[in-house]
Amino acid sequence: MEPKVFLLILSFLIASFLATALVIVLTGIRQRAQNRVRARLGVREEEPETPMLELTLEPDFAENPKLIARFEGWFYRLIGETGMTMSAEAAMLMAVAAGLVLCGVLLLWRDDFLAAAIGLAAGIAMVVLYFLWKRSQRRVAIQEQLPDVMELLSRAVKAGESIDQAMTLVGNTTQAPLGPEFRRCARQLELGLSVSAAMRSLVRRAPLPEMRILASTLIMQRRTGGNLSLMLDRLSNVIRDRINFHRSFKAATGAGRVSTMMIGAAGPLVAAYMLIWQREYFDTFFESFGGRVLLGTAVGLQVIGL
């Protein structure tokens, strides 16, 4: 490896470590500020299984786009919806670290900056895909628990308990992920938040259509009254039927979805393989106008087919 390339890599690594150290320091300052706010409010430390996403501490990125970059806001919400205790900053550092490791391995192995750039993007993408998978798993678990939770709320209301007491009961008797979420709602109600604010906070942490329907039902019942237990019973039956239909639909279309994913992933994987291991063959597409047209046409057809 040439000395200039080595110095460039060394400078890049030093800058990456400095940026990581700066983010860690800023994360510590932010965490201490949040702890001071919790101490003033009298809120005890969060339980390990609950995601670190607070109604009173998390900024609303959708309403304040200038507060932080949109991508960072989306990533913050993504980590909060996974149910992990990891902060968004630590998750971002994990993604960058994975990308840098794969980038450095390919750069030292192939001595090719294009392959290193592909490795950097692939490493970050793999970590982000892992978080997306965790969020999907948590949403499925919430959907499976929601009908039983609604029935438990209905029985508690029939027994003469208030909504606040029913939420406390659900939080104490339900497993994760819905149990910790309802315990948090109960704590927010104890601090003086309204049912509307607590439900909006719950929907933000679990943005599912079923959760929005439950939140709307509780909010409207608090404002206008009505037979809450009957509404919860009917709603639990509707959601259970919807879950059963969704299972049948997934079973009927499973083969088609798997084949679509395999066909869609084949093209990018083959292109990445050729860029890294057979670069000379792939460069022939860029040497002539016809090759560039064929490559662009292939990419366009791939997108249209998907």
PDB file of C-alpha atoms in Angstrom:
ATOM      1  CA  MET A   1       0.000   0.000   0.000  1.00  0.00           C
ATOM      2  CA  GLU A   2       1.273   3.462  -0.918  1.00  0.00           C
ATOM      3  CA  PRO A   3       2.257   5.869   1.898  1.00  0.00           C
ATOM      4  CA  LYS A   4      -0.366   8.395   0.810  1.00  0.00           C
ATOM      5  CA  VAL A   5      -3.105   5.794   0.988  1.00  0.00           C
ATOM      6  CA  PHE A   6      -1.885   4.662   4.409  1.00  0.00           C
ATOM      7  CA  LEU A   7      -1.896   8.235   5.715  1.00  0.00           C
ATOM      8  CA  LEU A   8      -5.379   8.740   4.297  1.00  0.00           C
ATOM      9  CA  ILE A   9      -6.670   5.645   6.064  1.00  0.00           C
ATOM     10  CA  LEU A  10      -4.936   6.648   9.298  1.00  0.00           C
ATOM     11  CA  SER A  11      -6.440  10.133   9.135  1.00  0.00           C
ATOM     12  CA  PHE A  12      -9.859   8.657   8.487  1.00  0.00           C
ATOM     13  CA  LEU A  13      -9.610   6.344  11.482  1.00  0.00           C
ATOM     14  CA  ILE A  14      -8.411   9.166  13.756  1.00  0.00           C
ATOM     15  CA  ALA A  15     -11.293  11.379  12.647  1.00  0.00           C
ATOM     16  CA  SER A  16     -13.747   8.518  13.232  1.00  0.00           C
ATOM     17  CA  PHE A  17     -12.446   7.916  16.750  1.00  0.00           C
ATOM     18  CA  LEU A  18     -12.606  11.632  17.558  1.00  0.00           C
ATOM     19  CA  ALA A  19     -16.174  11.817  16.274  1.00  0.00           C
ATOM     20  CA  THR A  20     -17.096   8.756  18.338  1.00  0.00           C
ATOM     21  CA  ALA A  21     -15.577  10.259  21.459  1.00  0.00           C
ATOM     22  CA  LEU A  22     -17.457  13.519  20.877  1.00  0.00           C
ATOM     23  CA  VAL A  23     -20.766  11.696  20.468  1.00  0.00           C
ATOM     24  CA  ILE A  24     -20.150   9.683  23.652  1.00  0.00           C
ATOM     25  CA  VAL A  25     -19.394  12.867  25.624  1.00  0.00           C
ATOM     26  CA  LEU A  26     -22.507  14.606  24.298  1.00  0.00           C
ATOM     27  CA  THR A  27     -24.582  11.507  25.071  1.00  0.00           C
ATOM     28  CA  GLY A  28     -23.341  11.538  28.664  1.00  0.00           C
ATOM     29  CA  ILE A  29     -24.200  15.229  29.049  1.00  0.00           C
ATOM     30  CA  ARG A  30     -27.673  14.630  27.630  1.00  0.00           C
ATOM     31  CA  GLN A  31     -28.247  11.625  29.890  1.00  0.00           C
ATOM     32  CA  ARG A  32     -27.255  13.604  32.981  1.00  0.00           C
ATOM     33  CA  ALA A  33     -29.673  16.372  31.975  1.00  0.00           C
ATOM     34  CA  GLN A  34     -32.478  13.843  31.591  1.00  0.00           C
ATOM     35  CA  ASN A  35     -31.665  12.354  34.991  1.00  0.00           C
ATOM     36  CA  ARG A  36     -31.900  15.794  36.590  1.00  0.00           C
ATOM     37  CA  VAL A  37     -35.305  16.332  34.971  1.00  0.00           C
ATOM     38  CA  ARG A  38     -36.494  12.911  36.201  1.00  0.00           C
ATOM     39  CA  ALA A  39     -35.253  13.718  39.703  1.00  0.00           C
ATOM     40  CA  ARG A  40     -37.238  16.972  39.728  1.00  0.00           C
ATOM     41  CA  LEU A  41     -40.360  15.191  38.512  1.00  0.00           C
ATOM     42  CA  GLY A  42     -39.906  12.383  41.013  1.00  0.00           C
ATOM     43  CA  VAL A  43     -39.813   9.705  38.304  1.00  0.00           C
ATOM     44  CA  ARG A  44     -37.892   6.595  39.219  1.00  0.00           C
ATOM     45  CA  GLU A  45     -35.438   4.952  36.854  1.00  0.00           C
ATOM     46  CA  GLU A  46     -36.885   3.140  33.862  1.00  0.00           C
ATOM     47  CA  GLU A  47     -37.218  -0.609  33.948  1.00  0.00           C
ATOM     48  CA  PRO A  48     -34.747  -2.581  31.824  1.00  0.00           C
ATOM     49  CA  GLU A  49     -37.329  -3.924  29.418  1.00  0.00           C
ATOM     50  CA  THR A  50     -38.901  -0.560  28.570  1.00  0.00           C
ATOM     51  CA  PRO A  51     -37.653   1.482  25.626  1.00  0.00           C
ATOM     52  CA  MET A  52     -36.032   4.810  26.344  1.00  0.00           C
ATOM     53  CA  LEU A  53     -38.708   6.982  24.770  1.00  0.00           C
ATOM     54  CA  GLU A  54     -40.398   9.480  27.078  1.00  0.00           C
ATOM     55  CA  LEU A  55     -43.330  11.735  26.323  1.00  0.00           C
ATOM     56  CA  THR A  56     -41.953  14.599  28.392  1.00  0.00           C
ATOM     57  CA  LEU A  57     -38.348  14.272  27.295  1.00  0.00           C
ATOM     58  CA  GLU A  58     -38.398  13.242  23.642  1.00  0.00           C
ATOM     59  CA  PRO A  59     -38.788  16.095  21.127  1.00  0.00           C
ATOM     60  CA  ASP A  60     -41.482  15.785  18.494  1.00  0.00           C
ATOM     61  CA  PHE A  61     -39.449  15.504  15.303  1.00  0.00           C
ATOM     62  CA  ALA A  62     -42.486  15.664  13.073  1.00  0.00           C
ATOM     63  CA  GLU A  63     -43.559  19.033  14.465  1.00  0.00           C
ATOM     64  CA  ASN A  64     -40.023  20.443  14.802  1.00  0.00           C
ATOM     65  CA  PRO A  65     -38.157  19.476  11.620  1.00  0.00           C
ATOM     66  CA  LYS A  66     -35.514  22.152  12.257  1.00  0.00           C
ATOM     67  CA  LEU A  67     -34.643  20.757  15.676  1.00  0.00           C
ATOM     68  CA  ILE A  68     -32.675  17.847  14.262  1.00  0.00           C
ATOM     69  CA  ALA A  69     -32.129  16.172  10.928  1.00  0.00           C
ATOM     70  CA  ARG A  70     -35.028  14.104   9.653  1.00  0.00           C
ATOM     71  CA  PHE A  71     -32.962  10.985   9.407  1.00  0.00           C
ATOM     72  CA  GLU A  72     -31.815  11.255  12.977  1.00  0.00           C
ATOM     73  CA  GLY A  73     -35.413  11.768  14.073  1.00  0.00           C
ATOM     74  CA  TRP A  74     -36.495   8.668  12.141  1.00  0.00           C
ATOM     75  CA  PHE A  75     -33.625   6.681  13.611  1.00  0.00           C
ATOM     76  CA  TYR A  76     -34.479   7.871  17.125  1.00  0.00           C
ATOM     77  CA  ARG A  77     -38.061   6.689  16.704  1.00  0.00           C
ATOM     78  CA  LEU A  78     -36.870   3.417  15.204  1.00  0.00           C
ATOM     79  CA  ILE A  79     -34.730   2.598  18.244  1.00  0.00           C
ATOM     80  CA  GLY A  80     -37.543   3.596  20.589  1.00  0.00           C
ATOM     81  CA  GLU A  81     -39.987   1.307  18.766  1.00  0.00           C
ATOM     82  CA  THR A  82     -37.643  -1.696  18.986  1.00  0.00           C
ATOM     83  CA  GLY A  83     -38.140  -1.871  22.749  1.00  0.00           C
ATOM     84  CA  MET A  84     -34.381  -1.997  23.369  1.00  0.00           C
ATOM     85  CA  THR A  85     -32.758  -0.141  26.242  1.00  0.00           C
ATOM     86  CA  MET A  86     -30.038   1.073  23.887  1.00  0.00           C
ATOM     87  CA  SER A  87     -30.049   4.780  23.161  1.00  0.00           C
ATOM     88  CA  ALA A  88     -30.274   6.116  19.622  1.00  0.00           C
ATOM     89  CA  GLU A  89     -26.731   7.495  19.846  1.00  0.00           C
ATOM     90  CA  ALA A  90     -25.296   4.122  20.866  1.00  0.00           C
ATOM     91  CA  ALA A  91     -27.227   2.414  18.063  1.00  0.00           C
ATOM     92  CA  MET A  92     -25.870   4.912  15.560  1.00  0.00           C
ATOM     93  CA  LEU A  93     -22.341   4.280  16.827  1.00  0.00           C
ATOM     94  CA  MET A  94     -22.908   0.534  16.445  1.00  0.00           C
ATOM     95  CA  ALA A  95     -23.986   0.985  12.821  1.00  0.00           C
ATOM     96  CA  VAL A  96     -21.022   3.232  12.026  1.00  0.00           C
ATOM     97  CA  ALA A  97     -18.617   0.846  13.757  1.00  0.00           C
ATOM     98  CA  ALA A  98     -19.922  -2.114  11.742  1.00  0.00           C
ATOM     99  CA  GLY A  99     -19.540  -0.115   8.543  1.00  0.00           C
ATOM    100  CA  LEU A 100     -16.005   0.970   9.433  1.00  0.00           C
ATOM    101  CA  VAL A 101     -14.949  -2.582  10.283  1.00  0.00           C
ATOM    102  CA  LEU A 102     -16.237  -3.975   6.988  1.00  0.00           C
ATOM    103  CA  CYS A 103     -14.814  -0.990   5.122  1.00  0.00           C
ATOM    104  CA  GLY A 104     -11.371  -1.471   6.655  1.00  0.00           C
ATOM    105  CA  VAL A 105     -11.330  -5.216   5.988  1.00  0.00           C
ATOM    106  CA  LEU A 106     -12.205  -4.777   2.313  1.00  0.00           C
ATOM    107  CA  LEU A 107      -9.771  -1.888   1.917  1.00  0.00           C
ATOM    108  CA  LEU A 108      -6.866  -3.861   3.346  1.00  0.00           C
ATOM    109  CA  TRP A 109      -7.827  -7.001   1.469  1.00  0.00           C
ATOM    110  CA  ARG A 110      -8.719  -5.634  -1.980  1.00  0.00           C
ATOM    111  CA  ASP A 111      -6.951  -2.230  -1.842  1.00  0.00           C
ATOM    112  CA  ASP A 112      -9.969  -0.775  -3.632  1.00  0.00           C
ATOM    113  CA  PHE A 113     -11.794   2.328  -2.438  1.00  0.00           C
ATOM    114  CA  LEU A 114     -14.998   1.405  -4.277  1.00  0.00           C
ATOM    115  CA  ALA A 115     -15.122  -1.962  -2.542  1.00  0.00           C
ATOM    116  CA  ALA A 116     -14.423  -0.216   0.772  1.00  0.00           C
ATOM    117  CA  ALA A 117     -17.296   2.215   0.149  1.00  0.00           C
ATOM    118  CA  ILE A 118     -19.613  -0.705  -0.616  1.00  0.00           C
ATOM    119  CA  GLY A 119     -18.468  -2.403   2.593  1.00  0.00           C
ATOM    120  CA  LEU A 120     -19.159   0.764   4.599  1.00  0.00           C
ATOM    121  CA  ALA A 121     -22.684   1.030   3.207  1.00  0.00           C
ATOM    122  CA  ALA A 122     -23.310  -2.703   3.665  1.00  0.00           C
ATOM    123  CA  GLY A 123     -22.141  -2.681   7.286  1.00  0.00           C
ATOM    124  CA  ILE A 124     -24.398   0.238   8.199  1.00  0.00           C
ATOM    125  CA  ALA A 125     -27.302  -1.288   6.267  1.00  0.00           C
ATOM    126  CA  MET A 126     -26.992  -4.627   8.078  1.00  0.00           C
ATOM    127  CA  VAL A 127     -27.244  -2.975  11.497  1.00  0.00           C
ATOM    128  CA  VAL A 128     -30.200  -0.828  10.401  1.00  0.00           C
ATOM    129  CA  LEU A 129     -31.925  -3.910   8.979  1.00  0.00           C
ATOM    130  CA  TYR A 130     -31.404  -5.647  12.312  1.00  0.00           C
ATOM    131  CA  PHE A 131     -33.152  -2.779  14.120  1.00  0.00           C
ATOM    132  CA  LEU A 132     -35.974  -2.879  11.566  1.00  0.00           C
ATOM    133  CA  TRP A 133     -36.352  -6.611  12.206  1.00  0.00           C
ATOM    134  CA  LYS A 134     -36.461  -6.019  15.978  1.00  0.00           C
ATOM    135  CA  ARG A 135     -39.158  -3.381  15.517  1.00  0.00           C
ATOM    136  CA  SER A 136     -41.174  -5.733  13.319  1.00  0.00           C
ATOM    137  CA  GLN A 137     -40.912  -8.515  15.900  1.00  0.00           C
ATOM    138  CA  ARG A 138     -42.052  -6.177  18.669  1.00  0.00           C
ATOM    139  CA  ARG A 139     -45.027  -5.001  16.633  1.00  0.00           C
ATOM    140  CA  VAL A 140     -46.089  -8.592  15.988  1.00  0.00           C
ATOM    141  CA  ALA A 141     -45.816  -9.371  19.706  1.00  0.00           C
ATOM    142  CA  ILE A 142     -47.925  -6.308  20.565  1.00  0.00           C
ATOM    143  CA  GLN A 143     -50.595  -7.331  18.073  1.00  0.00           C
ATOM    144  CA  GLU A 144     -50.725 -10.811  19.567  1.00  0.00           C
ATOM    145  CA  GLN A 145     -51.111  -9.467  23.113  1.00  0.00           C
ATOM    146  CA  LEU A 146     -53.551  -6.666  22.383  1.00  0.00           C
ATOM    147  CA  PRO A 147     -56.852  -8.656  22.301  1.00  0.00           C
ATOM    148  CA  ASP A 148     -56.101 -10.283  25.666  1.00  0.00           C
ATOM    149  CA  VAL A 149     -55.100  -6.909  27.115  1.00  0.00           C
ATOM    150  CA  MET A 150     -58.379  -5.372  25.956  1.00  0.00           C
ATOM    151  CA  GLU A 151     -60.345  -8.204  27.545  1.00  0.00           C
ATOM    152  CA  LEU A 152     -58.436  -7.710  30.791  1.00  0.00           C
ATOM    153  CA  LEU A 153     -59.189  -3.981  30.687  1.00  0.00           C
ATOM    154  CA  SER A 154     -62.849  -4.789  30.082  1.00  0.00           C
ATOM    155  CA  ARG A 155     -63.023  -7.168  33.054  1.00  0.00           C
ATOM    156  CA  ALA A 156     -61.310  -4.625  35.299  1.00  0.00           C
ATOM    157  CA  VAL A 157     -63.788  -1.910  34.275  1.00  0.00           C
ATOM    158  CA  LYS A 158     -66.709  -4.303  34.866  1.00  0.00           C
ATOM    159  CA  ALA A 159     -65.339  -4.940  38.366  1.00  0.00           C
ATOM    160  CA  GLY A 160     -65.726  -1.209  39.122  1.00  0.00           C
ATOM    161  CA  GLU A 161     -62.152  -0.015  38.646  1.00  0.00           C
ATOM    162  CA  SER A 162     -61.258   3.207  36.883  1.00  0.00           C
ATOM    163  CA  ILE A 163     -59.194   3.422  33.711  1.00  0.00           C
ATOM    164  CA  ASP A 164     -56.132   4.363  35.753  1.00  0.00           C
ATOM    165  CA  GLN A 165     -56.527   1.337  38.010  1.00  0.00           C
ATOM    166  CA  ALA A 166     -57.239  -0.928  35.038  1.00  0.00           C
ATOM    167  CA  MET A 167     -54.023   0.208  33.335  1.00  0.00           C
ATOM    168  CA  THR A 168     -52.070  -0.462  36.496  1.00  0.00           C
ATOM    169  CA  LEU A 169     -53.557  -3.955  36.669  1.00  0.00           C
ATOM    170  CA  VAL A 170     -52.712  -4.658  33.024  1.00  0.00           C
ATOM    171  CA  GLY A 171     -49.173  -3.377  33.466  1.00  0.00           C
ATOM    172  CA  ASN A 172     -48.561  -5.551  36.515  1.00  0.00           C
ATOM    173  CA  THR A 173     -50.033  -8.761  35.063  1.00  0.00           C
ATOM    174  CA  THR A 174     -49.000  -8.604  31.392  1.00  0.00           C
ATOM    175  CA  GLN A 175     -45.663  -9.681  30.008  1.00  0.00           C
ATOM    176  CA  ALA A 176     -43.473  -7.582  27.736  1.00  0.00           C
ATOM    177  CA  PRO A 177     -43.822  -5.740  25.465  1.00  0.00           C
ATOM    178  CA  LEU A 178     -47.278  -4.432  26.404  1.00  0.00           C
ATOM    179  CA  GLY A 179     -46.877  -4.834  30.164  1.00  0.00           C
ATOM    180  CA  PRO A 180     -44.066  -2.268  30.532  1.00  0.00           C
ATOM    181  CA  GLU A 181     -45.880   0.112  28.190  1.00  0.00           C
ATOM    182  CA  PHE A 182     -49.042   0.105  30.308  1.00  0.00           C
ATOM    183  CA  ARG A 183     -46.973   0.452  33.477  1.00  0.00           C
ATOM    184  CA  ARG A 184     -45.460   3.562  31.967  1.00  0.00           C
ATOM    185  CA  CYS A 185     -48.924   4.873  31.109  1.00  0.00           C
ATOM    186  CA  ALA A 186     -50.019   4.234  34.688  1.00  0.00           C
ATOM    187  CA  ARG A 187     -47.008   6.158  36.015  1.00  0.00           C
ATOM    188  CA  GLN A 188     -47.747   9.043  33.661  1.00  0.00           C
ATOM    189  CA  LEU A 189     -51.337   9.172  34.917  1.00  0.00           C
ATOM    190  CA  GLU A 190     -50.057   9.185  38.503  1.00  0.00           C
ATOM    191  CA  LEU A 191     -47.891  12.192  37.642  1.00  0.00           C
ATOM    192  CA  GLY A 192     -50.991  14.091  36.542  1.00  0.00           C
ATOM    193  CA  LEU A 193     -50.972  13.585  32.775  1.00  0.00           C
ATOM    194  CA  SER A 194     -54.338  13.230  31.101  1.00  0.00           C
ATOM    195  CA  VAL A 195     -55.528  10.009  29.511  1.00  0.00           C
ATOM    196  CA  SER A 196     -55.255  11.695  26.115  1.00  0.00           C
ATOM    197  CA  ALA A 197     -51.581  12.574  26.648  1.00  0.00           C
ATOM    198  CA  ALA A 198     -50.734   9.124  28.014  1.00  0.00           C
ATOM    199  CA  MET A 199     -52.444   7.418  25.073  1.00  0.00           C
ATOM    200  CA  ARG A 200     -50.675   9.634  22.551  1.00  0.00           C
ATOM    201  CA  SER A 201     -47.394   8.697  24.200  1.00  0.00           C
ATOM    202  CA  LEU A 202     -48.311   5.007  23.951  1.00  0.00           C
ATOM    203  CA  VAL A 203     -49.207   5.329  20.273  1.00  0.00           C
ATOM    204  CA  ARG A 204     -45.906   7.051  19.570  1.00  0.00           C
ATOM    205  CA  ARG A 205     -44.014   4.129  21.120  1.00  0.00           C
ATOM    206  CA  ALA A 206     -46.189   1.528  19.377  1.00  0.00           C
ATOM    207  CA  PRO A 207     -47.550   3.099  16.159  1.00  0.00           C
ATOM    208  CA  LEU A 208     -50.003   0.361  15.196  1.00  0.00           C
ATOM    209  CA  PRO A 209     -53.529   0.802  13.805  1.00  0.00           C
ATOM    210  CA  GLU A 210     -54.943  -1.365  16.593  1.00  0.00           C
ATOM    211  CA  MET A 211     -53.179   0.741  19.222  1.00  0.00           C
ATOM    212  CA  ARG A 212     -54.537   3.933  17.668  1.00  0.00           C
ATOM    213  CA  ILE A 213     -58.056   2.494  17.795  1.00  0.00           C
ATOM    214  CA  LEU A 214     -57.631   1.567  21.460  1.00  0.00           C
ATOM    215  CA  ALA A 215     -56.264   5.017  22.269  1.00  0.00           C
ATOM    216  CA  SER A 216     -59.152   6.718  20.445  1.00  0.00           C
ATOM    217  CA  THR A 217     -61.663   4.527  22.300  1.00  0.00           C
ATOM    218  CA  LEU A 218     -60.249   5.384  25.730  1.00  0.00           C
ATOM    219  CA  ILE A 219     -59.957   9.092  24.913  1.00  0.00           C
ATOM    220  CA  MET A 220     -63.518   9.344  23.592  1.00  0.00           C
ATOM    221  CA  GLN A 221     -64.888   7.383  26.554  1.00  0.00           C
ATOM    222  CA  ARG A 222     -63.156   9.735  28.985  1.00  0.00           C
ATOM    223  CA  ARG A 223     -64.589  12.766  27.178  1.00  0.00           C
ATOM    224  CA  THR A 224     -68.129  11.618  26.357  1.00  0.00           C
ATOM    225  CA  GLY A 225     -68.742   8.562  28.531  1.00  0.00           C
ATOM    226  CA  GLY A 226     -70.322   5.287  27.454  1.00  0.00           C
ATOM    227  CA  ASN A 227     -70.134   1.569  28.116  1.00  0.00           C
ATOM    228  CA  LEU A 228     -66.360   1.105  28.018  1.00  0.00           C
ATOM    229  CA  SER A 229     -66.380  -2.618  28.821  1.00  0.00           C
ATOM    230  CA  LEU A 230     -68.754  -3.367  25.924  1.00  0.00           C
ATOM    231  CA  MET A 231     -66.638  -1.320  23.507  1.00  0.00           C
ATOM    232  CA  LEU A 232     -63.452  -3.080  24.621  1.00  0.00           C
ATOM    233  CA  ASP A 233     -65.060  -6.521  24.226  1.00  0.00           C
ATOM    234  CA  ARG A 234     -66.217  -5.750  20.705  1.00  0.00           C
ATOM    235  CA  LEU A 235     -62.889  -4.195  19.825  1.00  0.00           C
ATOM    236  CA  SER A 236     -60.952  -7.212  21.075  1.00  0.00           C
ATOM    237  CA  ASN A 237     -63.098  -9.524  18.905  1.00  0.00           C
ATOM    238  CA  VAL A 238     -62.552  -7.335  15.842  1.00  0.00           C
ATOM    239  CA  ILE A 239     -58.793  -7.213  16.362  1.00  0.00           C
ATOM    240  CA  ARG A 240     -58.626 -10.979  16.959  1.00  0.00           C
ATOM    241  CA  ASP A 241     -60.497 -11.579  13.687  1.00  0.00           C
ATOM    242  CA  ARG A 242     -58.176  -9.165  11.906  1.00  0.00           C
ATOM    243  CA  ILE A 243     -55.109 -11.003  13.232  1.00  0.00           C
ATOM    244  CA  ASN A 244     -56.526 -14.345  12.075  1.00  0.00           C
ATOM    245  CA  PHE A 245     -57.208 -12.946   8.617  1.00  0.00           C
ATOM    246  CA  HIS A 246     -53.687 -11.531   8.456  1.00  0.00           C
ATOM    247  CA  ARG A 247     -52.248 -14.940   9.339  1.00  0.00           C
ATOM    248  CA  SER A 248     -54.297 -16.610   6.607  1.00  0.00           C
ATOM    249  CA  PHE A 249     -53.199 -13.978   4.108  1.00  0.00           C
ATOM    250  CA  LYS A 250     -49.525 -14.441   4.984  1.00  0.00           C
ATOM    251  CA  ALA A 251     -49.852 -18.216   4.687  1.00  0.00           C
ATOM    252  CA  ALA A 252     -51.521 -17.929   1.277  1.00  0.00           C
ATOM    253  CA  THR A 253     -48.957 -15.491  -0.125  1.00  0.00           C
ATOM    254  CA  GLY A 254     -45.835 -16.843   1.597  1.00  0.00           C
ATOM    255  CA  ALA A 255     -44.342 -18.536  -1.462  1.00  0.00           C
ATOM    256  CA  GLY A 256     -44.856 -15.477  -3.630  1.00  0.00           C
ATOM    257  CA  ARG A 257     -43.303 -13.115  -1.094  1.00  0.00           C
ATOM    258  CA  VAL A 258     -40.255 -15.338  -0.582  1.00  0.00           C
ATOM    259  CA  SER A 259     -39.667 -15.726  -4.314  1.00  0.00           C
ATOM    260  CA  THR A 260     -40.026 -11.967  -4.799  1.00  0.00           C
ATOM    261  CA  MET A 261     -37.428 -11.261  -2.111  1.00  0.00           C
ATOM    262  CA  MET A 262     -35.011 -13.810  -3.576  1.00  0.00           C
ATOM    263  CA  ILE A 263     -35.361 -12.432  -7.101  1.00  0.00           C
ATOM    264  CA  GLY A 264     -35.076  -8.861  -5.875  1.00  0.00           C
ATOM    265  CA  ALA A 265     -31.945  -9.593  -3.843  1.00  0.00           C
ATOM    266  CA  ALA A 266     -30.197 -11.610  -6.572  1.00  0.00           C
ATOM    267  CA  GLY A 267     -29.347  -8.621  -8.752  1.00  0.00           C
ATOM    268  CA  PRO A 268     -27.751  -6.381  -6.095  1.00  0.00           C
ATOM    269  CA  LEU A 269     -25.830  -9.320  -4.587  1.00  0.00           C
ATOM    270  CA  VAL A 270     -24.391 -10.352  -7.951  1.00  0.00           C
ATOM    271  CA  ALA A 271     -23.484  -6.736  -8.737  1.00  0.00           C
ATOM    272  CA  ALA A 272     -21.733  -6.357  -5.366  1.00  0.00           C
ATOM    273  CA  TYR A 273     -19.841  -9.620  -5.924  1.00  0.00           C
ATOM    274  CA  MET A 274     -18.615  -8.467  -9.320  1.00  0.00           C
ATOM    275  CA  LEU A 275     -17.636  -5.036  -8.018  1.00  0.00           C
ATOM    276  CA  ILE A 276     -15.499  -6.557  -5.261  1.00  0.00           C
ATOM    277  CA  TRP A 277     -14.083  -9.773  -6.731  1.00  0.00           C
ATOM    278  CA  GLN A 278     -14.366  -9.310 -10.515  1.00  0.00           C
ATOM    279  CA  ARG A 279     -13.851  -5.597 -10.934  1.00  0.00           C
ATOM    280  CA  GLU A 280     -12.238  -5.894 -14.383  1.00  0.00           C
ATOM    281  CA  TYR A 281     -15.318  -7.596 -15.813  1.00  0.00           C
ATOM    282  CA  PHE A 282     -17.634  -5.005 -14.304  1.00  0.00           C
ATOM    283  CA  ASP A 283     -15.509  -2.068 -15.535  1.00  0.00           C
ATOM    284  CA  THR A 284     -16.258  -3.023 -19.137  1.00  0.00           C
ATOM    285  CA  PHE A 285     -19.769  -1.656 -18.689  1.00  0.00           C
ATOM    286  CA  PHE A 286     -18.375   1.811 -17.955  1.00  0.00           C
ATOM    287  CA  GLU A 287     -15.880   1.909 -20.823  1.00  0.00           C
ATOM    288  CA  SER A 288     -18.491   2.291 -23.547  1.00  0.00           C
ATOM    289  CA  PHE A 289     -21.741   4.136 -23.966  1.00  0.00           C
ATOM    290  CA  GLY A 290     -23.600   0.943 -24.777  1.00  0.00           C
ATOM    291  CA  GLY A 291     -22.434  -0.705 -21.574  1.00  0.00           C
ATOM    292  CA  ARG A 292     -23.628   2.211 -19.476  1.00  0.00           C
ATOM    293  CA  VAL A 293     -26.993   2.135 -21.251  1.00  0.00           C
ATOM    294  CA  LEU A 294     -27.334  -1.601 -20.624  1.00  0.00           C
ATOM    295  CA  LEU A 295     -26.423  -1.189 -16.957  1.00  0.00           C
ATOM    296  CA  GLY A 296     -28.903   1.648 -16.483  1.00  0.00           C
ATOM    297  CA  THR A 297     -31.600  -0.332 -18.270  1.00  0.00           C
ATOM    298  CA  ALA A 298     -30.972  -3.319 -16.018  1.00  0.00           C
ATOM    299  CA  VAL A 299     -31.294  -1.180 -12.892  1.00  0.00           C
ATOM    300  CA  GLY A 300     -34.503   0.389 -14.207  1.00  0.00           C
ATOM    301  CA  LEU A 301     -36.054  -2.973 -15.070  1.00  0.00           C
ATOM    302  CA  GLN A 302     -35.114  -4.266 -11.625  1.00  0.00           C
ATOM    303  CA  VAL A 303     -36.923  -1.381  -9.945  1.00  0.00           C
ATOM    304  CA  ILE A 304     -39.965  -1.727 -12.219  1.00  0.00           C
ATOM    305  CA  GLY A 305     -40.110  -5.480 -11.595  1.00  0.00           C
ATOM    306  CA  LEU A 306     -40.049  -5.037  -7.832  1.00  0.00           C
TER     307      LEU A 306
END
